[in-house]
């Protein structure tokens, strides 16, 4: 990048034509914004790069003081360690993995189905109490899950779900953000579309599935990302609602590697670093596939 | 038997800002195979009425019958109607074929029948070569055809159309207008057609309903609506330029009767004086005359001819073969609007010219000052 003295407000030349967006005719204000955004993007990238680097650091680099950011001599030893570490736990590693996959898939699917149904009711149907209910959902947007942890526990307990996989799934289903995002999107879909389908003889579920859902797929994609990340990375359900090891999920297992319960936790520093990367991997994949719809949704709905 | 009947139908929107009902005491019988047009200014309740027939909007009071059966509590699909929306409302994720087939599939029709029907109707509408495209990949006029195709493929008992042409450009609109009429002749399906465009109403409708403020003003054939408007609203709404309204009073003269005001006196032919109008002798009323029943002549030396009045030319608009002349006959009162005379291309005068104006008194209409109802 060649820099020049830039007269305020004048067009500048940065020589970055291959950016896909011609920077040659850019105003200074745009350039400044772009620079700031790049910096922010780099900073938010740091933790991810750090996790990746850590996963490949040999033990001595992991314990180095002062710690080093980038890896010097990359090794896959940590992944091997990780596999061995899983051997000694009471429940096989695959059980945690199985639990996590089952819980994440079913919870995500259920979240999407329930968010779609709720959003449809709020956006395209008319019923008494509609406004008040939707206001409650918007208010619920402001509460973090931590704020309601005790009431949640009571509900899960009363329902007799303690120590079952349902305890991992059900608390996640109430995702106000999911309802909100999809409803905002559905509001853009003209009512005449669902009315035309109604006149064609379609019932509500058919209208939702065949006509409305295809029109709000970007929002569904965004909710999928949010839902997946919530469930896949959630360790609290394992610690709060389950007792037996066989009902716990991957995040719990990964954290227990270093939780100091065993004397060997120091030795597992490498295994943990590897596990950290493995846990992050599905997020990467999902985001890579769905990032377009995520961004589109956030822009349209005016959030963030 | 009437295909569609509306009996004392009211619509009051629950959340409406105004207390006035959107539709008030609407009564109408639509015959089998009739092409009925609802026309009126924006917000007069046309769409609301149509949606109540469709079942998309609940009926606040009164009842609607289709094929002699009260349908108030039937869902849209049970009413066997088809609707064409202003924005076409094509399903964006489905091909044109699937758009047309959607309703048939829901009726569990056999696959070969569906494809046969869709192709047949698509050919009729000249969209058969586009059937595997998505709605976003065809033009506005073609989308309009698909919307029509989706309606006719189901062979419903009533077509409902809500301003189906208003999103098209002027040329396309004229073309689709005749296409819809042709389709109606061919299929003979009862149609209710909503528009705010009086030309559309006059050219398409077997009968026309003129609405204003949620109230039906008149129902009748285009001729009846044009020549015998029920009231001032209808008289002023239909016709371009609109009918001239001239305040005055009816007087008895030596020769018979005359319509007069401060500026002029026009003899009224004796055969126009019915018992209904005779009661108005000596009272104020409003005269109505269409621009085409008036004419102008230049002022010459020999004084004002009988049954003429003078007017100053304010504006002269050449519209094709016609020239619309705006003449101010009462220059002392600026609140009195000018009369508009439909002259010929040859009636070319400079603005400000004084002209003699006359009216074909046989075509003169009289309206009650207070109620606005037509007297004769
Ligand atoms: N969903 C609604 N809620 C409240 N008022 C409505 C609703 N739809 C229409 N209206 C009102 O009802 C009146 C008639 O509307 P509409 O039938 O759409 O008129 P038109 O189709 O003749 O333009 C208008 O005053 C409009 O504001
Ligand atoms: Mg309307």
XYZ file of C-alpha atoms and ligand atoms in Angstrom:
708
model
C 0.000 0.000 0.000
C 1.510 3.289 -1.004
C 0.743 6.217 1.189
C 0.793 9.841 0.232
C 0.058 13.099 1.844
C -3.707 13.137 1.717
C -5.486 16.444 1.315
C -8.593 16.493 3.466
C -11.704 15.383 1.608
C -9.860 14.858 -1.644
C -9.904 11.688 -3.626
C -6.945 9.503 -2.893
C -5.105 6.694 -4.551
C -4.244 3.661 -2.510
C -3.249 1.347 -5.337
C -5.467 -1.483 -4.153
C -7.529 -2.106 -7.233
C -7.861 -5.824 -6.643
C -9.964 -5.144 -3.565
C -12.952 -5.605 -5.828
C -14.031 -2.106 -4.954
C -12.048 0.561 -6.650
C -10.223 2.431 -3.947
C -8.830 4.894 -6.363
C -11.785 7.220 -6.141
C -12.349 6.984 -2.452
C -12.923 9.904 -0.161
C -10.663 10.360 2.823
C -13.510 9.790 5.260
C -14.198 6.434 3.617
C -10.527 5.553 3.815
C -10.382 6.349 7.508
C -13.455 4.270 8.201
C -11.985 1.414 6.209
C -8.732 1.576 8.164
C -10.534 1.588 11.494
C -12.701 -1.323 10.440
C -9.646 -3.274 9.323
C -8.018 -2.664 12.673
C -11.121 -3.781 14.538
C -11.372 -6.876 12.374
C -7.745 -7.756 13.047
C -8.152 -7.296 16.779
C -11.236 -9.483 16.902
C -9.349 -12.065 14.896
C -6.579 -12.275 17.516
C -8.205 -14.753 19.922
C -8.990 -17.109 17.087
C -5.461 -16.964 15.751
C -4.219 -17.525 19.276
C -6.344 -20.640 19.700
C -5.098 -21.998 16.394
C -1.470 -21.267 17.275
C -1.811 -22.791 20.729
C -3.179 -26.004 19.328
C 0.071 -26.550 17.439
C 2.528 -25.376 20.093
C 4.781 -27.953 21.707
C 4.533 -28.142 25.502
C 7.593 -26.012 26.208
C 6.168 -23.203 24.120
C 2.841 -23.462 25.924
C 4.580 -22.943 29.293
C 6.943 -20.295 27.999
C 7.258 -17.172 30.082
C 6.584 -14.561 28.863
C 4.125 -16.380 26.568
C 4.588 -16.055 22.877
C 1.690 -15.326 20.547
C 2.710 -17.227 17.423
C 3.860 -20.817 17.261
C 7.581 -21.454 16.595
C 7.810 -25.186 16.013
C 4.373 -26.452 15.081
C 3.553 -29.996 16.131
C 0.512 -32.244 16.162
C 1.594 -33.754 19.464
C -1.276 -31.993 21.277
C -3.870 -33.810 19.233
C -2.251 -37.136 20.066
C -2.202 -36.145 23.728
C -5.834 -35.251 23.478
C -6.730 -38.694 22.170
C -4.791 -40.333 25.028
C -6.293 -38.074 27.628
C -9.741 -39.175 26.589
C -8.783 -42.776 27.265
C -8.464 -42.314 30.981
C -11.788 -40.598 31.670
C -14.580 -42.687 33.141
C -16.822 -42.294 30.131
C -15.367 -42.622 26.634
C -14.756 -39.400 24.777
C -17.163 -40.501 22.076
C -20.013 -40.388 24.565
C -19.482 -36.661 25.133
C -19.184 -36.152 21.424
C -22.358 -38.133 20.803
C -24.241 -36.139 23.431
C -23.029 -32.864 22.001
C -23.959 -33.773 18.452
C -27.411 -35.040 19.413
C -28.120 -32.071 21.649
C -26.816 -29.485 19.210
C -28.587 -30.891 16.177
C -31.939 -31.399 17.847
C -31.882 -28.130 19.775
C -30.890 -26.141 16.697
C -33.564 -27.792 14.597
C -36.196 -27.239 17.284
C -35.144 -23.639 17.798
C -35.538 -22.937 14.109
C -38.913 -24.640 13.879
C -40.273 -22.916 16.965
C -38.841 -19.518 15.990
C -40.407 -19.825 12.546
C -43.797 -20.746 14.000
C -43.732 -17.965 16.592
C -42.553 -15.379 14.102
C -45.265 -16.428 11.656
C -47.945 -16.057 14.297
C -46.681 -12.616 15.242
C -46.164 -11.422 11.705
C -49.012 -12.882 9.671
C -51.791 -13.919 12.053
C -54.039 -11.810 14.224
C -54.943 -12.915 17.721
C -55.822 -11.260 21.007
C -52.868 -10.305 23.155
C -50.527 -10.339 20.193
C -48.911 -6.990 20.867
C -48.389 -7.666 24.550
C -46.822 -11.060 23.900
C -44.442 -9.674 21.344
C -43.452 -6.918 23.729
C -42.581 -9.594 26.253
C -40.325 -11.249 23.718
C -38.558 -7.984 22.979
C -38.073 -7.446 26.682
C -36.714 -10.965 27.028
C -34.072 -9.992 24.457
C -32.437 -7.876 27.130
C -31.914 -10.650 29.657
C -28.803 -12.763 29.481
C -29.266 -16.457 30.309
C -27.189 -15.956 33.455
C -29.833 -13.649 34.863
C -32.468 -16.372 34.873
C -30.291 -19.307 35.808
C -32.098 -20.045 39.068
C -35.587 -19.944 37.650
C -34.413 -22.088 34.788
C -33.049 -24.609 37.186
C -36.345 -24.699 39.043
C -38.274 -25.231 35.814
C -35.964 -27.984 34.604
C -36.123 -29.624 37.998
C -39.916 -29.515 38.231
C -40.234 -30.955 34.771
C -38.142 -33.896 35.977
C -35.517 -33.321 33.320
C -32.477 -33.299 35.587
C -29.819 -35.666 34.284
C -31.434 -36.205 30.888
C -30.473 -34.928 27.448
C -33.679 -32.893 27.424
C -32.122 -30.686 30.071
C -29.556 -29.689 27.459
C -32.134 -29.050 24.772
C -35.260 -27.502 26.265
C -33.752 -24.478 28.037
C -32.273 -23.385 24.723
C -35.565 -23.452 22.851
C -36.750 -20.130 24.159
C -34.575 -17.954 21.942
C -36.193 -14.515 21.767
C -33.546 -13.370 19.323
C -34.623 -16.111 16.924
C -38.275 -15.083 17.007
C -37.365 -11.436 16.737
C -34.997 -11.745 13.777
C -37.279 -13.978 11.755
C -40.321 -11.836 12.502
C -38.548 -8.702 11.323
C -37.817 -10.507 8.083
C -41.319 -11.885 7.706
C -42.780 -8.420 8.115
C -41.088 -7.554 4.813
C -42.876 -10.380 3.025
C -46.103 -8.900 1.630
C -49.278 -10.194 3.243
C -50.764 -10.739 -0.179
C -48.363 -13.669 -0.606
C -49.811 -15.612 2.295
C -53.303 -14.479 1.327
C -52.844 -15.739 -2.213
C -51.762 -19.083 -0.793
C -54.744 -19.103 1.534
C -57.087 -18.535 -1.401
C -55.259 -21.256 -3.319
C -56.355 -23.524 -0.489
C -53.250 -23.788 1.675
C -53.443 -24.146 5.455
C -51.271 -22.115 7.814
C -48.530 -24.739 8.126
C -48.376 -25.168 4.372
C -48.176 -21.400 3.862
C -45.422 -21.135 6.437
C -43.425 -24.005 5.020
C -43.879 -23.586 1.265
C -44.230 -19.855 0.827
C -43.007 -17.843 3.785
C -39.993 -19.837 4.963
C -38.261 -19.787 1.558
C -38.648 -16.017 1.617
C -36.957 -15.629 5.003
C -34.090 -18.090 4.551
C -31.402 -15.494 5.293
C -32.918 -14.915 8.712
C -33.168 -18.652 9.268
C -29.464 -18.922 8.442
C -28.613 -16.232 10.954
C -30.697 -17.878 13.650
C -29.039 -21.182 12.838
C -25.632 -19.657 13.546
C -26.771 -18.112 16.799
C -28.552 -21.264 17.916
C -25.650 -23.494 17.035
C -23.154 -21.375 18.898
C -25.383 -21.149 21.942
C -25.867 -24.874 22.207
C -22.553 -26.254 20.985
C -20.475 -24.102 23.303
C -22.731 -24.314 26.341
C -21.077 -25.879 29.336
C -23.506 -24.621 31.962
C -26.225 -27.144 31.174
C -23.782 -29.955 31.875
C -22.730 -28.537 35.217
C -26.168 -27.368 36.322
C -28.645 -29.937 35.123
C -26.710 -33.224 34.891
C -25.083 -35.469 37.405
C -23.847 -38.533 35.552
C -20.846 -38.248 33.272
C -22.765 -40.023 30.520
C -25.193 -37.123 30.270
C -22.579 -34.403 29.880
C -21.385 -32.774 26.690
C -18.104 -31.864 25.029
C -17.564 -28.372 26.458
C -17.756 -29.850 29.943
C -15.287 -32.551 29.036
C -12.840 -30.084 27.505
C -12.922 -27.859 30.523
C -12.591 -30.780 32.883
C -9.290 -31.645 31.226
C -7.704 -28.708 33.013
C -10.127 -28.223 35.810
C -7.537 -29.365 38.360
C -9.607 -32.343 39.467
C -6.751 -34.605 38.528
C -3.054 -34.274 39.155
C -2.308 -34.724 35.512
C -4.111 -31.546 34.499
C -0.841 -29.740 34.004
C 0.285 -32.368 31.577
C -2.935 -31.891 29.674
C -2.287 -28.315 28.804
C -1.470 -29.401 25.263
C -4.506 -31.621 24.967
C -6.697 -28.715 26.055
C -5.204 -26.451 23.441
C -5.988 -29.037 20.797
C -9.506 -29.507 22.142
C -10.062 -25.769 22.050
C -9.387 -25.723 18.356
C -11.558 -28.773 17.719
C -14.439 -27.127 19.546
C -14.070 -24.018 17.425
C -13.978 -25.859 14.131
C -17.738 -26.425 13.635
C -18.331 -22.732 14.292
C -15.936 -21.864 11.494
C -17.626 -24.204 9.095
C -21.135 -23.048 9.872
C -20.212 -19.427 9.703
C -18.354 -19.870 6.441
C -21.415 -21.467 4.898
C -23.975 -19.050 6.319
C -22.129 -15.785 6.731
C -23.880 -14.187 3.792
C -27.329 -14.701 5.256
C -26.066 -13.695 8.699
C -24.822 -10.355 7.448
C -27.894 -9.749 5.319
C -30.144 -10.382 8.293
C -28.227 -8.155 10.656
C -28.246 -5.336 8.145
C -31.966 -5.681 7.377
C -33.128 -6.003 10.942
C -31.101 -3.075 12.157
C -29.425 -4.996 14.950
C -25.724 -4.563 15.781
C -79.885 -16.970 -9.367
C -77.419 -14.365 -8.234
C -73.857 -15.555 -8.037
C -72.782 -13.209 -5.276
C -75.045 -11.253 -2.951
C -74.104 -8.712 -0.328
C -76.829 -7.923 2.171
C -76.487 -4.951 4.490
C -72.768 -5.548 4.739
C -70.768 -3.372 7.110
C -67.081 -3.317 7.908
C -65.736 -1.607 10.989
C -62.022 -2.157 11.514
C -61.344 -2.814 15.188
C -58.166 -0.742 15.310
C -59.317 1.999 12.959
C -58.416 5.566 13.847
C -61.686 7.026 12.605
C -65.075 6.006 13.928
C -66.502 5.919 10.395
C -67.016 2.379 9.094
C -64.837 1.359 6.143
C -67.946 -0.057 4.442
C -71.472 0.988 5.345
C -74.667 -0.912 4.617
C -73.590 -2.340 1.287
C -76.258 -4.103 -0.785
C -75.550 -5.687 -4.143
C -76.540 -8.667 -6.243
C -74.064 -9.843 -8.849
C -75.491 -12.012 -11.595
C -73.929 -15.192 -12.916
C -71.264 -14.359 -15.481
C -71.417 -10.660 -14.809
C -68.360 -8.420 -14.898
C -68.883 -6.080 -11.962
C -66.538 -3.172 -11.372
C -66.097 -1.335 -8.074
C -64.763 2.141 -8.681
C -64.059 5.043 -6.369
C -61.316 7.227 -5.003
C -58.571 5.732 -2.886
C -59.739 4.750 0.607
C -63.423 4.468 -0.271
C -63.636 0.818 0.779
C -63.362 -1.059 -2.525
C -60.582 -3.356 -1.384
C -62.271 -3.953 1.946
C -65.481 -5.043 0.221
C -63.570 -7.317 -2.132
C -61.633 -8.868 0.728
C -64.841 -9.555 2.595
C -66.134 -11.438 -0.441
C -62.823 -13.324 -0.597
C -62.946 -14.204 3.091
C -59.692 -12.420 3.888
C -61.511 -9.920 6.063
C -64.285 -10.662 8.538
C -67.747 -9.205 7.974
C -68.744 -6.871 10.805
C -72.459 -6.907 10.030
C -74.719 -8.299 7.315
C -74.131 -11.338 5.175
C -72.480 -12.358 1.940
C -73.844 -15.173 -0.192
C -72.047 -17.063 -2.948
C -74.171 -19.410 -5.031
C -77.044 -18.764 -2.625
C -75.079 -19.957 0.382
C -74.113 -17.684 3.263
C -70.308 -17.693 3.360
C -69.689 -15.399 6.344
C -68.022 -18.151 8.309
C -66.340 -20.001 5.443
C -62.604 -19.754 4.922
C -61.303 -18.424 1.587
C -60.586 -21.899 0.295
C -64.114 -23.084 1.035
C -65.559 -20.229 -1.011
C -64.022 -21.442 -4.275
C -62.901 -18.026 -5.398
C -59.703 -16.844 -7.043
C -58.086 -13.496 -6.497
C -55.620 -11.422 -8.483
C -53.666 -8.994 -6.317
C -52.351 -5.588 -7.239
C -48.751 -6.703 -6.688
C -49.514 -10.084 -8.329
C -48.377 -11.917 -5.167
C -46.552 -14.604 -7.136
C -44.664 -17.067 -4.964
C -41.082 -15.883 -5.491
C -39.436 -19.236 -4.796
C -41.594 -21.211 -7.225
C -41.381 -21.376 -11.002
C -44.231 -19.940 -13.012
C -45.475 -23.492 -13.593
C -45.470 -24.218 -9.866
C -47.117 -20.887 -9.186
C -50.021 -21.910 -11.369
C -50.029 -25.493 -10.128
C -49.909 -24.640 -6.409
C -53.670 -24.593 -5.887
C -54.180 -27.717 -7.978
C -51.566 -29.671 -6.040
C -53.312 -28.751 -2.805
C -56.472 -30.187 -4.296
C -54.644 -33.476 -4.833
C -55.244 -33.448 -8.568
C -53.342 -36.080 -10.568
C -49.970 -34.950 -11.902
C -50.806 -35.407 -15.565
C -54.025 -33.421 -15.170
C -52.127 -30.586 -13.505
C -49.526 -30.352 -16.210
C -52.196 -30.578 -18.892
C -54.295 -27.815 -17.337
C -51.412 -25.488 -16.563
C -49.983 -25.834 -20.045
C -53.349 -25.281 -21.651
C -54.080 -22.096 -19.692
C -50.511 -20.871 -20.093
C -50.874 -21.213 -23.853
C -54.066 -19.202 -23.733
C -52.170 -16.439 -21.932
C -49.083 -16.805 -24.122
C -46.748 -17.600 -21.264
C -46.250 -21.302 -22.046
C -42.619 -20.722 -23.059
C -41.782 -19.137 -19.678
C -43.129 -21.771 -17.344
C -39.797 -22.928 -15.911
C -38.685 -19.411 -15.016
C -38.946 -17.743 -11.639
C -41.217 -14.700 -11.227
C -38.237 -12.386 -10.864
C -37.009 -13.397 -14.321
C -40.043 -12.230 -16.296
C -41.492 -8.802 -17.083
C -44.320 -7.060 -15.243
C -46.833 -7.833 -17.966
C -45.865 -11.490 -17.931
C -46.179 -11.621 -14.149
C -49.638 -10.187 -14.544
C -50.476 -13.015 -16.945
C -49.201 -15.607 -14.510
C -51.359 -14.086 -11.786
C -54.346 -14.388 -14.128
C -53.297 -17.900 -15.081
C -53.085 -18.938 -11.450
C -56.659 -17.699 -11.047
C -58.224 -19.305 -14.128
C -56.460 -22.648 -13.843
C -58.542 -23.500 -10.796
C -61.832 -22.787 -12.541
C -63.295 -20.908 -9.542
C -66.874 -19.739 -9.321
C -65.878 -16.083 -8.858
C -62.813 -14.057 -9.851
C -61.833 -11.191 -7.619
C -59.356 -8.657 -8.939
C -57.926 -5.778 -6.930
C -56.476 -3.101 -9.208
C -54.647 -5.750 -11.235
C -53.391 -3.324 -13.854
C -52.210 -0.427 -11.744
C -48.590 -1.598 -11.650
C -48.285 -1.717 -15.439
C -47.217 1.052 -17.765
C -49.941 2.824 -19.726
C -49.526 0.866 -22.945
C -49.426 -2.509 -21.226
C -52.449 -1.535 -19.178
C -54.571 -0.966 -22.265
C -53.438 -4.268 -23.728
C -54.124 -6.275 -20.569
C -57.464 -4.547 -20.210
C -58.717 -5.967 -23.470
C -57.081 -9.279 -22.646
C -59.027 -9.545 -19.392
C -62.250 -8.682 -21.207
C -61.519 -11.327 -23.839
C -60.789 -13.858 -21.119
C -64.042 -13.010 -19.396
C -66.036 -13.444 -22.610
C -64.386 -16.780 -23.181
C -64.745 -18.205 -19.686
C -67.909 -16.437 -18.621
C -66.826 -16.503 -14.988
C -68.428 -13.988 -12.650
C -65.861 -11.301 -11.933
C -65.583 -8.534 -9.377
C -63.002 -6.028 -10.468
C -61.736 -3.178 -8.301
C -60.183 -0.071 -9.777
C -59.778 3.613 -9.056
C -59.539 4.305 -12.777
C -62.874 5.412 -14.235
C -61.799 4.649 -17.791
C -61.127 1.058 -16.795
C -64.478 0.933 -15.061
C -66.393 2.366 -18.005
C -64.730 0.192 -20.620
C -64.695 -3.115 -18.744
C -67.752 -3.303 -16.560
C -71.093 -4.876 -17.411
C -72.195 -2.911 -14.399
C -70.351 -0.460 -12.203
C -70.565 0.268 -8.498
C -69.421 3.769 -7.597
C -68.296 4.061 -3.985
C -67.437 6.998 -1.793
C -66.494 7.027 1.881
C -67.562 3.413 2.371
C -71.004 4.045 0.917
C -72.243 2.725 -2.400
C -73.330 5.756 -4.429
C -74.821 4.015 -7.418
C -74.859 0.755 -9.275
C -75.659 0.565 -12.961
C -74.452 0.006 -16.475
C -71.748 2.366 -17.740
C -74.419 4.246 -19.713
C -76.640 4.676 -16.680
C -73.753 5.827 -14.554
C -72.661 8.310 -17.166
C -75.979 9.674 -18.321
C -78.086 9.290 -15.203
C -75.747 9.736 -12.269
C -77.562 9.295 -8.973
C -75.916 12.257 -7.336
C -73.300 14.954 -7.650
C -70.524 12.658 -6.462
C -71.072 10.144 -9.246
C -71.623 12.895 -11.802
C -68.351 14.536 -10.810
C -66.344 11.350 -10.469
C -67.143 9.811 -13.842
C -66.138 11.669 -16.972
C -63.000 13.559 -17.983
C -63.075 16.457 -17.641
C -65.783 16.227 -15.005
C -69.320 17.504 -15.268
C -69.800 21.267 -14.766
C -71.823 22.221 -11.726
C -73.525 25.597 -11.897
C -75.468 27.020 -8.957
C -78.715 28.757 -9.845
C -82.450 28.573 -9.418
C -85.422 27.297 -11.387
C -87.861 29.992 -12.423
C -91.166 30.217 -14.182
C -91.085 32.651 -17.102
C -93.649 33.809 -19.675
C -92.388 31.178 -22.119
C -92.168 28.334 -19.582
C -89.304 27.509 -17.268
C -85.734 28.740 -17.052
C -82.558 28.029 -15.109
C -81.010 31.279 -14.038
C -78.490 32.938 -11.811
C -76.867 36.346 -11.558
C -75.077 35.952 -14.849
C -77.521 34.269 -17.181
C -80.907 32.773 -17.907
C -81.230 29.525 -19.866
C -84.611 28.246 -21.046
C -85.475 24.767 -19.900
C -87.485 22.718 -22.423
C -91.019 21.972 -21.244
C -90.592 18.196 -21.549
C -87.913 18.340 -18.834
C -90.362 19.653 -16.286
C -91.566 16.583 -14.422
C -93.508 16.628 -11.164
C -90.220 15.948 -9.359
C -88.606 19.121 -10.629
C -91.762 21.217 -10.516
C -91.500 21.242 -6.739
C -88.209 23.113 -7.062
C -89.599 26.108 -8.907
C -88.393 29.228 -7.177
C -85.760 27.341 -5.179
C -81.987 27.112 -5.388
C -80.527 24.046 -7.055
C -77.378 22.990 -8.837
C -77.344 22.497 -12.574
C -75.068 19.910 -14.117
C -73.915 19.733 -17.700
C -71.126 17.701 -19.266
C -68.462 19.568 -21.239
C -69.445 17.850 -24.486
C -72.980 19.263 -24.294
C -71.678 22.828 -24.284
C -70.269 24.916 -27.071
C -68.711 28.323 -27.628
C -68.919 30.925 -30.351
C -66.873 34.068 -30.792
C -68.462 37.354 -29.826
C -69.717 39.345 -32.772
C -71.223 42.803 -32.922
C -74.902 42.022 -32.808
C -75.378 41.421 -29.049
C -75.850 38.322 -26.961
C -77.929 35.606 -28.605
C -80.666 33.971 -26.529
C -79.710 31.127 -24.181
C -76.060 32.108 -24.250
C -73.880 33.566 -21.574
C -70.549 35.246 -21.703
C -67.328 33.764 -20.372
C -63.695 34.764 -20.348
C -61.313 32.108 -21.635
C -58.923 31.227 -18.857
C -57.221 28.138 -20.169
C -57.363 26.159 -23.365
C -56.061 22.570 -23.391
C -55.611 20.690 -26.620
C -56.131 16.987 -25.969
C -55.964 15.005 -29.172
C -58.979 15.920 -31.288
C -60.626 17.874 -28.485
C -59.940 21.227 -26.993
C -61.015 21.841 -23.426
C -61.877 25.470 -22.821
C -62.023 26.740 -19.254
C -64.311 29.753 -19.129
C -64.994 32.004 -16.189
C -68.555 33.293 -16.414
C -68.756 34.996 -13.030
C -65.728 37.216 -12.693
C -67.034 39.002 -9.616
C -66.797 35.875 -7.466
C -63.552 33.903 -7.673
C -65.103 31.076 -5.669
C -67.334 30.165 -8.598
C -65.271 27.710 -10.638
C -64.989 28.147 -14.402
C -67.047 25.924 -16.705
C -65.206 23.547 -18.980
C -66.426 23.261 -22.543
C -65.343 20.491 -24.840
C -64.748 22.276 -28.110
C -63.102 21.199 -31.315
C -59.565 21.811 -32.483
C -60.865 24.783 -34.443
C -62.021 26.616 -31.318
C -58.669 28.279 -31.003
C -58.758 31.555 -29.077
C -56.254 33.525 -27.087
C -56.551 33.349 -23.322
C -58.557 36.285 -22.032
C -60.899 36.300 -25.016
C -64.576 36.773 -24.192
C -66.745 34.051 -25.731
C -70.426 33.202 -25.845
C -71.227 29.888 -24.233
C -74.342 27.801 -24.614
C -75.565 24.461 -23.362
C -77.756 21.718 -24.777
C -80.548 22.168 -22.253
C -82.038 18.791 -23.132
C -78.983 17.234 -21.488
C -79.069 19.472 -18.438
C -79.296 17.742 -15.058
C -80.493 19.215 -11.785
C -79.232 18.352 -8.332
C -80.615 19.157 -4.912
C -78.425 21.764 -3.213
C -78.523 20.068 0.167
C -78.602 16.328 -0.521
C -76.693 16.370 -3.794
C -79.188 13.883 -5.245
C -80.136 14.223 -8.882
C -83.698 15.535 -9.360
C -83.969 14.953 -13.095
N -56.505 -3.276 8.175
C -57.095 -2.076 8.340
N -57.242 -1.544 9.575
C -57.860 -0.348 9.753
N -58.342 0.397 8.769
C -58.238 -0.056 7.506
C -57.608 -1.311 7.234
N -57.635 -1.510 5.888
C -58.258 -0.434 5.373
N -58.612 0.437 6.327
C -59.339 1.707 6.131
O -60.559 1.425 5.519
C -60.859 2.376 4.513
C -61.077 1.687 3.170
O -59.867 1.131 2.746
P -59.740 0.301 1.395
O -60.834 -0.703 1.363
O -58.357 -0.233 1.315
O -59.967 1.412 0.298
P -59.716 1.347 -1.269
O -59.345 -0.037 -1.651
O -60.999 1.790 -1.866
O -58.628 2.328 -1.554
C -59.704 3.348 4.503
O -60.089 4.487 5.228
C -58.593 2.616 5.190
O -57.784 3.513 5.883
Mg -57.542 -0.661 -2.588
